[in-house]
Each structure stands twice: as C-alpha cells, then as structure tokens.
Tab-separated table of C-alpha atoms in Angstrom:
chain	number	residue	atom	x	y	z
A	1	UNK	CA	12.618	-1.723	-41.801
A	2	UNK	CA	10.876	-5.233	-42.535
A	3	UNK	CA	10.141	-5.830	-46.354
A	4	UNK	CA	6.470	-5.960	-44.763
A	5	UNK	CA	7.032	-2.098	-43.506
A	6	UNK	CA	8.514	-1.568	-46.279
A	7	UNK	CA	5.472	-2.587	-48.637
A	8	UNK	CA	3.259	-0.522	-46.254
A	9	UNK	CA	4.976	2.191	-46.570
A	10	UNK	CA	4.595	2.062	-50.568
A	11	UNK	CA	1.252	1.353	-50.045
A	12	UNK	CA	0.060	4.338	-48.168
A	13	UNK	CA	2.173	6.901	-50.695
A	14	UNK	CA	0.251	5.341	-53.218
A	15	UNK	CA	-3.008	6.607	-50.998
A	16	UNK	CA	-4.436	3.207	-50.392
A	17	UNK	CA	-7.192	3.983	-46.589
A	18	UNK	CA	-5.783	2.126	-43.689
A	19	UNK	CA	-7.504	-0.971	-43.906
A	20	UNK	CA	-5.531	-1.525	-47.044
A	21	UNK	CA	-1.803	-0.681	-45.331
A	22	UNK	CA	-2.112	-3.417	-42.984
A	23	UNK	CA	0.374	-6.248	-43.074
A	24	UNK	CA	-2.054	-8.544	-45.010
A	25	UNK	CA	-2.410	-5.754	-47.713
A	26	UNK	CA	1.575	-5.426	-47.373
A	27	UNK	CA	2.278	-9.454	-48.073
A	28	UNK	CA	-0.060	-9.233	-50.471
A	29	UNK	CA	2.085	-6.661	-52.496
A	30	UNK	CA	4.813	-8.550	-51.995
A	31	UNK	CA	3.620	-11.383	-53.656
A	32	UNK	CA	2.517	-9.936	-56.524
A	33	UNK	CA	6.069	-7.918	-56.888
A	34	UNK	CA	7.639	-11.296	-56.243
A	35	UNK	CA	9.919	-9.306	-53.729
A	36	UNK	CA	11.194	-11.632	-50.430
A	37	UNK	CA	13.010	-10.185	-47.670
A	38	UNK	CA	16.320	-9.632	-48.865
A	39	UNK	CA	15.676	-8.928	-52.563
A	40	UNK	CA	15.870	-5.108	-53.475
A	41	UNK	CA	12.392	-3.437	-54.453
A	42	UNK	CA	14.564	-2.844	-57.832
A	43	UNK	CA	13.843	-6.392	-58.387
A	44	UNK	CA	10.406	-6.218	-58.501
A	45	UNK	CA	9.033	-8.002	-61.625
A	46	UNK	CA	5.169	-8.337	-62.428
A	47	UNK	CA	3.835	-11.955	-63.058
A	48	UNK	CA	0.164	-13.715	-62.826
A	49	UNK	CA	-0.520	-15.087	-59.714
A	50	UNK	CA	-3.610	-16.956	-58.236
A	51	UNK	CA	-4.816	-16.408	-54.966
A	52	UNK	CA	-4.622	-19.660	-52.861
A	53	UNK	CA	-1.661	-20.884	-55.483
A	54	UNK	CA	-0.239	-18.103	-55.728
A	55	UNK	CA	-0.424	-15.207	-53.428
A	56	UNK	CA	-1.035	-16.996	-50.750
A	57	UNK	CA	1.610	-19.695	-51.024
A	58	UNK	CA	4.369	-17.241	-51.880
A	59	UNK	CA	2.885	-15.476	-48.065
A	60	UNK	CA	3.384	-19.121	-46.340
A	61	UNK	CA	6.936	-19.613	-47.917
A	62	UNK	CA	8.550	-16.652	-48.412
A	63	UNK	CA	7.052	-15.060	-44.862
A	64	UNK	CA	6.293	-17.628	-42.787
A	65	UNK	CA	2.623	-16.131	-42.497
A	66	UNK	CA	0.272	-18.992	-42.385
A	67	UNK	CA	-3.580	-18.220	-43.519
A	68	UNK	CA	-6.534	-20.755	-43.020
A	69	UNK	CA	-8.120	-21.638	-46.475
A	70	UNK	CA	-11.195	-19.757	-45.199
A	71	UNK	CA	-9.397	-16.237	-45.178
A	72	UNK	CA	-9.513	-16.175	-48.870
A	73	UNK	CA	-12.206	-13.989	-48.988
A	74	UNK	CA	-10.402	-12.013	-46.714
A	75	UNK	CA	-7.863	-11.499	-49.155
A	76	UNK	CA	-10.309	-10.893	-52.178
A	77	UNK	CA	-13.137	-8.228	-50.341
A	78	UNK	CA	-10.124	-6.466	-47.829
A	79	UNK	CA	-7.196	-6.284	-50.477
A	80	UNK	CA	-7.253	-7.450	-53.642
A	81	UNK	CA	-10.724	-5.643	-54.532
A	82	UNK	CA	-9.305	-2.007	-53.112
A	83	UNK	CA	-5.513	-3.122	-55.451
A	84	UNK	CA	-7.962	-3.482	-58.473
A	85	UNK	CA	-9.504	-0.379	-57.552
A	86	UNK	CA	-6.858	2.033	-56.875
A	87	UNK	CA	-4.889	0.731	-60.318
A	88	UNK	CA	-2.393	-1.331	-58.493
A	89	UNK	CA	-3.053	-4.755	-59.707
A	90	UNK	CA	-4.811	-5.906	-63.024
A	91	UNK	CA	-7.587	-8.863	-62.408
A	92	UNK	CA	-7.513	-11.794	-65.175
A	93	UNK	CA	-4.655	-9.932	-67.076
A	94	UNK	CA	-4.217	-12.875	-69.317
A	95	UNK	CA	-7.860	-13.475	-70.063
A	96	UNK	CA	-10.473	-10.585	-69.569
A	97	UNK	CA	-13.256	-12.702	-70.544
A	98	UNK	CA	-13.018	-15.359	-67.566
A	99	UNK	CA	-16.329	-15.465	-65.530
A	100	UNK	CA	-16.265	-13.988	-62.344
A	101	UNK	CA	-15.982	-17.665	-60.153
A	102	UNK	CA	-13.500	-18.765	-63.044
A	103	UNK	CA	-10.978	-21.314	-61.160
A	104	UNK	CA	-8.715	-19.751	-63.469
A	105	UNK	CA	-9.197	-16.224	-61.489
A	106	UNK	CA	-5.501	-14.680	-61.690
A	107	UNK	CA	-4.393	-11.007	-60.347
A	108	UNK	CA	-0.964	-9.075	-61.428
A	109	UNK	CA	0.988	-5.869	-60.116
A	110	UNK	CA	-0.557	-3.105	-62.906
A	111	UNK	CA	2.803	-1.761	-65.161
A	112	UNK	CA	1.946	1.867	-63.637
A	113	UNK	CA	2.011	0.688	-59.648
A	114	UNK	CA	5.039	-1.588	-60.602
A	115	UNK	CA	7.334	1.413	-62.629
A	116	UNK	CA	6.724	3.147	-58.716
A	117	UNK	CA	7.513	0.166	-56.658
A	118	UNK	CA	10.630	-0.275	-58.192
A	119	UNK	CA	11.672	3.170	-57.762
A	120	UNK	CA	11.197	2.689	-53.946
A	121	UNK	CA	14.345	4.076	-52.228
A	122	UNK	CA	15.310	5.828	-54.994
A	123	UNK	CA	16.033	9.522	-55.971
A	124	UNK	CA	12.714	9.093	-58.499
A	125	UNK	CA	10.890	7.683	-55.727
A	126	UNK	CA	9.140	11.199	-54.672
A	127	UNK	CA	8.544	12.128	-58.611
A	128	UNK	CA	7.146	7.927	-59.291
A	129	UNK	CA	4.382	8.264	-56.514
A	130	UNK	CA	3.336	12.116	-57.604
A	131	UNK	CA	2.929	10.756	-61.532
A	132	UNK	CA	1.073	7.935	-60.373
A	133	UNK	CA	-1.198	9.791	-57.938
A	134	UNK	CA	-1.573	12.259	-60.970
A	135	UNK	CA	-2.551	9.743	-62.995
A	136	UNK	CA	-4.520	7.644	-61.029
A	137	UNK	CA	-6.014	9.429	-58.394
A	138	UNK	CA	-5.792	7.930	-54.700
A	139	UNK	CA	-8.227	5.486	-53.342
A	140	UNK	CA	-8.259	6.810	-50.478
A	141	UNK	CA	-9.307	10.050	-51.458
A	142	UNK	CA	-12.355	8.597	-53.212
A	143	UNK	CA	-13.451	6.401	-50.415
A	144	UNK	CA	-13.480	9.982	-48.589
A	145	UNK	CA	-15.598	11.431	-50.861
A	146	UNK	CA	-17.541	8.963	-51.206
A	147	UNK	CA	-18.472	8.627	-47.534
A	148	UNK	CA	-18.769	12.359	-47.467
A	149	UNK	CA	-21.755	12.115	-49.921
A	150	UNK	CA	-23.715	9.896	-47.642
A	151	UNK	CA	-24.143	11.077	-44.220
A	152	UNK	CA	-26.575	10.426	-41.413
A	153	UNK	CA	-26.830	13.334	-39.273
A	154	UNK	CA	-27.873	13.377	-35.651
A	155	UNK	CA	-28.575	16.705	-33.449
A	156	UNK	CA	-26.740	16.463	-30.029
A	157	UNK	CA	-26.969	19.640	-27.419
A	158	UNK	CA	-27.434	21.414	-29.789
A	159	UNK	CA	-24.834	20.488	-32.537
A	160	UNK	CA	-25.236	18.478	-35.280
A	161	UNK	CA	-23.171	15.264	-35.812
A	162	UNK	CA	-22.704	13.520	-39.728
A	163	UNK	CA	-22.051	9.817	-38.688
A	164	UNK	CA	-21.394	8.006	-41.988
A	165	UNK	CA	-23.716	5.937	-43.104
A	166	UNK	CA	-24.647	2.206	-43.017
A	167	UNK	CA	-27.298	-0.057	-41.107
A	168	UNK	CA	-25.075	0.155	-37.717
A	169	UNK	CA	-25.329	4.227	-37.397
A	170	UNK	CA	-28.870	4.159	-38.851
A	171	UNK	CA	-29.955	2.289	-35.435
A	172	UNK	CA	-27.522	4.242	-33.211
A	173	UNK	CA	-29.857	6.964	-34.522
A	174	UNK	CA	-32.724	5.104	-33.570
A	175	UNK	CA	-31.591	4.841	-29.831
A	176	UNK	CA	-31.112	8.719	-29.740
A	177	UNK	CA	-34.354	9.305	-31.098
A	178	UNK	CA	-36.471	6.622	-30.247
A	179	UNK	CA	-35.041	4.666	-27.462
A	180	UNK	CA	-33.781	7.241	-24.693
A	181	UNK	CA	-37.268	9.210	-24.875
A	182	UNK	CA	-39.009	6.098	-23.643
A	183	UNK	CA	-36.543	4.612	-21.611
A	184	UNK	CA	-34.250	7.297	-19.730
A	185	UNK	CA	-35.839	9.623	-17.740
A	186	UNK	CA	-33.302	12.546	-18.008
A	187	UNK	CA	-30.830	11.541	-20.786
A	188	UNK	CA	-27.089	13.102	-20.858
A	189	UNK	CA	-25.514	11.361	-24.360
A	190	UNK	CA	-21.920	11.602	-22.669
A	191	UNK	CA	-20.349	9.103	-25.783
A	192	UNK	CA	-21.381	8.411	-29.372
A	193	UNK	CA	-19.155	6.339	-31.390
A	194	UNK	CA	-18.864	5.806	-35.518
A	195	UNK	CA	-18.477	3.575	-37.480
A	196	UNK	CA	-15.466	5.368	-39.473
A	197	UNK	CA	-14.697	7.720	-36.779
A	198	UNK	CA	-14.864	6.399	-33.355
A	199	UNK	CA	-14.648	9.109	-30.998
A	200	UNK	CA	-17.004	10.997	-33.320
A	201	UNK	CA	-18.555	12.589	-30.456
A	202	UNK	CA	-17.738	12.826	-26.613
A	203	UNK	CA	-18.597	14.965	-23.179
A	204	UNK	CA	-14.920	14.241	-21.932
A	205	UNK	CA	-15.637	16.281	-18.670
A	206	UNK	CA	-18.728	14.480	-18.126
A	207	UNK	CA	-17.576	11.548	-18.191
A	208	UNK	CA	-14.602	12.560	-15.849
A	209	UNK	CA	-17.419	13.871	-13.390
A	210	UNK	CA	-18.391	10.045	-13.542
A	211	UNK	CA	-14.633	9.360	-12.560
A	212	UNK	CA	-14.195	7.496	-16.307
A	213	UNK	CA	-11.663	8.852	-18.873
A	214	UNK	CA	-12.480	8.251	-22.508
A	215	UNK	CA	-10.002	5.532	-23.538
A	216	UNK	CA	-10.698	4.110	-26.927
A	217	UNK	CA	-8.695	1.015	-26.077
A	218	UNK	CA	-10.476	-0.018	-23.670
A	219	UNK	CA	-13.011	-1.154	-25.663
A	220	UNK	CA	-15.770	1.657	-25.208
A	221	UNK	CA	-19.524	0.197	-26.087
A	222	UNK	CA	-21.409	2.143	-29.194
A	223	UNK	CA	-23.122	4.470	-26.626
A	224	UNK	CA	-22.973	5.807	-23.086
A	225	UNK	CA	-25.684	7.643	-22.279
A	226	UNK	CA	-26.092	8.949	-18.357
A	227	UNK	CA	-29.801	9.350	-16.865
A	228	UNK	CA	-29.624	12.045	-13.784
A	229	UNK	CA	-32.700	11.748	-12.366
A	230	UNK	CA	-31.672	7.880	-11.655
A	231	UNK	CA	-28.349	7.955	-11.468
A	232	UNK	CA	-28.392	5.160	-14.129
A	233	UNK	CA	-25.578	4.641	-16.662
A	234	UNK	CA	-26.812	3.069	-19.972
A	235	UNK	CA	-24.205	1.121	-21.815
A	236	UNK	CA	-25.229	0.204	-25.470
A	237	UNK	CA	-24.017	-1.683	-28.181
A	238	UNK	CA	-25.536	-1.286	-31.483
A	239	UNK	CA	-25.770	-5.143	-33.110
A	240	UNK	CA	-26.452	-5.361	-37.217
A	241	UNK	CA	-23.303	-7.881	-37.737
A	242	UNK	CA	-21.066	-8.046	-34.681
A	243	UNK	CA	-22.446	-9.958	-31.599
A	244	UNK	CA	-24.514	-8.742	-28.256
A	245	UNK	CA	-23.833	-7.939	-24.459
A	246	UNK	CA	-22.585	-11.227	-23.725
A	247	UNK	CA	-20.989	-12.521	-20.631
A	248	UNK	CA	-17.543	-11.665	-21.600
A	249	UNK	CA	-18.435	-8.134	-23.368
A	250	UNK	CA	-20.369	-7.691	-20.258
A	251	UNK	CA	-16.934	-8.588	-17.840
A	252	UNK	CA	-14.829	-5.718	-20.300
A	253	UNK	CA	-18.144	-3.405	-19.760
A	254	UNK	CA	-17.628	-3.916	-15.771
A	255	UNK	CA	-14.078	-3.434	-15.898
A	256	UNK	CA	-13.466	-0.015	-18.233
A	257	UNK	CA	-16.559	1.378	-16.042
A	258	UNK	CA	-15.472	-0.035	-12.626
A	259	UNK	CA	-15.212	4.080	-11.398
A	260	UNK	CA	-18.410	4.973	-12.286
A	261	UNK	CA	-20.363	4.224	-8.863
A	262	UNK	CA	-23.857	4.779	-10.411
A	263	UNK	CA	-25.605	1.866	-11.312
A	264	UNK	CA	-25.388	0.522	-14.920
A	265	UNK	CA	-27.632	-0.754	-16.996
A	266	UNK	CA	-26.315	-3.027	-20.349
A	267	UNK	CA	-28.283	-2.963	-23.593
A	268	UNK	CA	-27.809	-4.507	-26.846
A	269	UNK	CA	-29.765	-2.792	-29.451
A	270	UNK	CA	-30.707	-4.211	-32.465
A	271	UNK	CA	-32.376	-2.994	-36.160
A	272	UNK	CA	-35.251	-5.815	-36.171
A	273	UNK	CA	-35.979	-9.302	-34.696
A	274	UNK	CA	-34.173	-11.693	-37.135
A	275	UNK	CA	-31.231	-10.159	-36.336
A	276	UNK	CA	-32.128	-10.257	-32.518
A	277	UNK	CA	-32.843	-14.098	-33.509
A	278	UNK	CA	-29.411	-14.832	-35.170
A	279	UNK	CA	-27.492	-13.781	-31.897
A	280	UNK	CA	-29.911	-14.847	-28.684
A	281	UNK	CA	-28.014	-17.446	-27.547
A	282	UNK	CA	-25.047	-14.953	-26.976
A	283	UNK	CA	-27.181	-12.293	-25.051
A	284	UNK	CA	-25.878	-12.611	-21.525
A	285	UNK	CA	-28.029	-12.530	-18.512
A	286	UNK	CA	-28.838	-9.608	-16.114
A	287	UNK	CA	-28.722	-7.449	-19.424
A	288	UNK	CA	-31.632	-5.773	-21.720
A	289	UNK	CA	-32.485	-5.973	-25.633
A	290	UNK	CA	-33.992	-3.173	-27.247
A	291	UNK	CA	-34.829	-4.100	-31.029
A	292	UNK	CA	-35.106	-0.734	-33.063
A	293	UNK	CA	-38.387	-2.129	-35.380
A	294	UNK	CA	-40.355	-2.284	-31.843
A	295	UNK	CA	-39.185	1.055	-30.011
A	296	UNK	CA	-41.741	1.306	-27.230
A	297	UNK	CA	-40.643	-2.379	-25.966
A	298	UNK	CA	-37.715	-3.725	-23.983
A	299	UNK	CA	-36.648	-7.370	-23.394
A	300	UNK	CA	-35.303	-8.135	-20.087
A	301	UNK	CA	-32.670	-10.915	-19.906
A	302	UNK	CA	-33.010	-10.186	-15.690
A	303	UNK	CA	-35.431	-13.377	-14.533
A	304	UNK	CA	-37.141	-11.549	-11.399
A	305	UNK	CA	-37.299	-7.758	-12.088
A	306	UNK	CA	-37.816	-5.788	-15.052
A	307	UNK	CA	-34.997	-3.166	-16.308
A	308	UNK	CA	-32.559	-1.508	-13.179
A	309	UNK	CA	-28.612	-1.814	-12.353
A	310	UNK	CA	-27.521	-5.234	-11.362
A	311	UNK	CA	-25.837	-3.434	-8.080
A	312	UNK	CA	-29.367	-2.243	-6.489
A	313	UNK	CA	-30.590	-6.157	-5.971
C-alpha cells in the first residue's frame, strides 16, 4: 500500500466517519506525522505545523498533491476540525491563548494519536488503537449518536422513515406532505434519498415495473415519485445549498431515466424564495420550481403551457 492508504487505514481504526478517511484527511496525517513515502510510520515525530505553511506545503512537496489557496477551509471545516475533535491533533499547542483568526494558528499530532501511529505495523498495533479508542472514544461513534438524537421522521405506505436532520430533509418532507397532495394526482413515492443515507428508502420492484433499476451512481435526483392516474414521473431535487434542474442535471436526469416511457416531469424544490433567488439563473428550461414557503404554487420554466412531460408537446 501507498503511505496515503496507509494513513487511511490508521485513520479509520482510530474511528474517524468516512468523510475524514479520505485522501485529503490521509495527507493531512501525514503531514502532521512528518511521514513521506518511504519513511517507516516508526518515524513518526510530532511537530507544529501551520496550515498553508505547513500542512499544506509538506502535501505539495512531499506528495505532489497540489491545493488552490481557496481549499484551506476545506482543510480546516473537513479535517482538521474532526482531528481536533476525535483527540488526534492538538490546535495552538504552543500558545492556547491565540485568538481564533490568529495568523499564528498552528495544529500538532496529539502524544496519544502519535504513541498509535507509530505502532502501525507492529505487534502493539491491535493493543495501541484499543487503548486509544478506550481512552478517547471514536468520533465516529459520536457523530452516530449524535445524528441518532435528531431525526425527522416521515410515514411512507405505511412505515415510518427517520431521515436525519438538516434544512435539505426538512423540505424533502415538505414535498411528501405538502407538494404531492396538490400536485400529483395519484402519488406512488417509488425513491426517497438522505442526506446521510442515500438509499434510505426505495420500491426497487416498482421502479423495475418502470423498466429503471436503482443505481446510486447514476446520479439518482432527491425524489422519484410516480403519478398513475397520469402516467407522469416526477423527478425532484431538493435545493437548500447545491444547485437546481439545470440543463446539464436535466441531460443526466434524461439519460439514467431513458427506460421509463412515461412522461417526466423535472422539479427543483426549494425551502423559500431567496434561496430560489440565489440559483435562477441555473434553473433550466422546460422544467418546474416548487418553493416549499408557498406550497399551493408552482413556477413553470415551460414558456407556452403550464406543468406536463416535455414528450407530450
């Protein structure tokens, strides 16, 4: 393995979530263990690095990974945050008292994550993570509980659904229970998607009677929600920081639905009309908007006809 597999490896024994065993999460380790490719992880050594300086130099040179200036806060919010968090890295080691936008901001592999780093590969390696997870808990772990405190549940056929929470699956909601008994005449919910879980909920053999397998790489929208009586499919995309139904969304749309013969109808949905405002130059054409604030109202994007497939003109 890479050093980079390596250092993801590490980091999801140590229980960081996924988003923090990805490969900028593993250079990031790196960097802060002062390991490159060929050292040994026994050479790990714990020193205080900035980020642009620091980390992020020692990335460029070391890995040949090259990150635009504006990805710092990539680096700070995606990784550095959850390292501070889960014990493995100590922020302003050298001076506790700096203020928070400090130019003198510094970060350093904790003594406890860097005693198990160097034992990586080793015959302590097994008995270094389960000491430090005793010790320290996993991150992961409380992120899980965390999101299992706050749930938004949703009744589907009967069942009930706990999306997790956040603005995004708070208007989802609003399409179940606000949009589809104004706007779809006989409403099968064949797909609802989740923020943390994205296949959350699915009729697999409905949508095979529509001739579409559920493939979560091919980009499936928020919600897919069949009317019978029309033979309408609705395709929906829930908006609160991502963009619309625009022409090339609407292109992937066309394409992962191309075997569904019925005709389709694309909506964006969004929570309220500044956030409809900040993305309606990117609404494409021959498309609707449904804004969650005003749930008895549509906006067609369609020119000569009001909401209907494109297919049927």
């Amino acid at each position: 393995m890479s050093k980079i597999e390596e250092a993801q490896e590490i980091l999801e024994a140590l229980g960081m979530p996924m988003a923090q065993q990805n490969e900028m999460a593993a250079l990031t380790l790196l960097a802060l263990c002062n390991i490159k490719e060929t050292d040994s992880w026994t050479e790990a050594t714990r020193q205080c690095m900035s980020l642009t300086k620091g980390i992020m130099a020692f990335v460029s040179q070391h890995y040949h990974r090259e990150y635009a200036p504006n990805t710092r806060e990539t680096f700070r919010r995606q990784v550095l945050h959850q390292f501070i968090q889960a014990r493995i890295a100590d922020y302003n080691p050298d001076e506790p008292t700096l203020p928070t936008n400090s130019p003198k901001t510094h970060y350093a592999i904790s003594q406890e994550a860097l005693l198990v780093v160097k034992s990586f590969k080793s015959d302590s390696w097994d008995e270094s993570v389960a000491d430090f997870v005793g010790k320290i808990g996993t991150l992961s772990r409380a992120y899980q509980r965390e999101r299992a405190t706050y749930r938004l549940p949703i009744s589907l056929k009967g069942e009930t659904f706990n999306l997790s929470s956040g603005k995004h699956n708070e208007v989802q909601i609003a399409v179940i229970e606000q949009f589809v008994p104004h706007f779809v005449a006989e409403a099968d919910i064949l797909y609802l998607g989740d923020t943390a879980h994205k296949d959350l909920y699915s009729d697999k053999q409905g949508l095979e009677r529509i001739g579409i397998s559920l493939d979560l790489h091919n980009k499936f929208p928020d919600l897919v929600i069949y009317d019978k009586e029309r033979e309408w499919l609705f395709l929906i995309e829930v908006v609160t920081s991502h963009g619309p139904i625009s022409p090339k969304r609407m292109l992937e749309l066309e394409g992962v639905f191309a075997n569904a013969k019925m005709g389709k109808i694309f909506v964006t949905a969004f929570p309220d009309k500044n956030t409809f405002k900040k993305y309606i130059t990117e609404v494409a054409w021959e498309t609707e908007v449904w804004i969650a604030d005003n749930p008895t109202h549509m906006i067609h994007f369609n020119g000569d006809r009001f909401m209907g497939p494109r297919d049927t003109l």
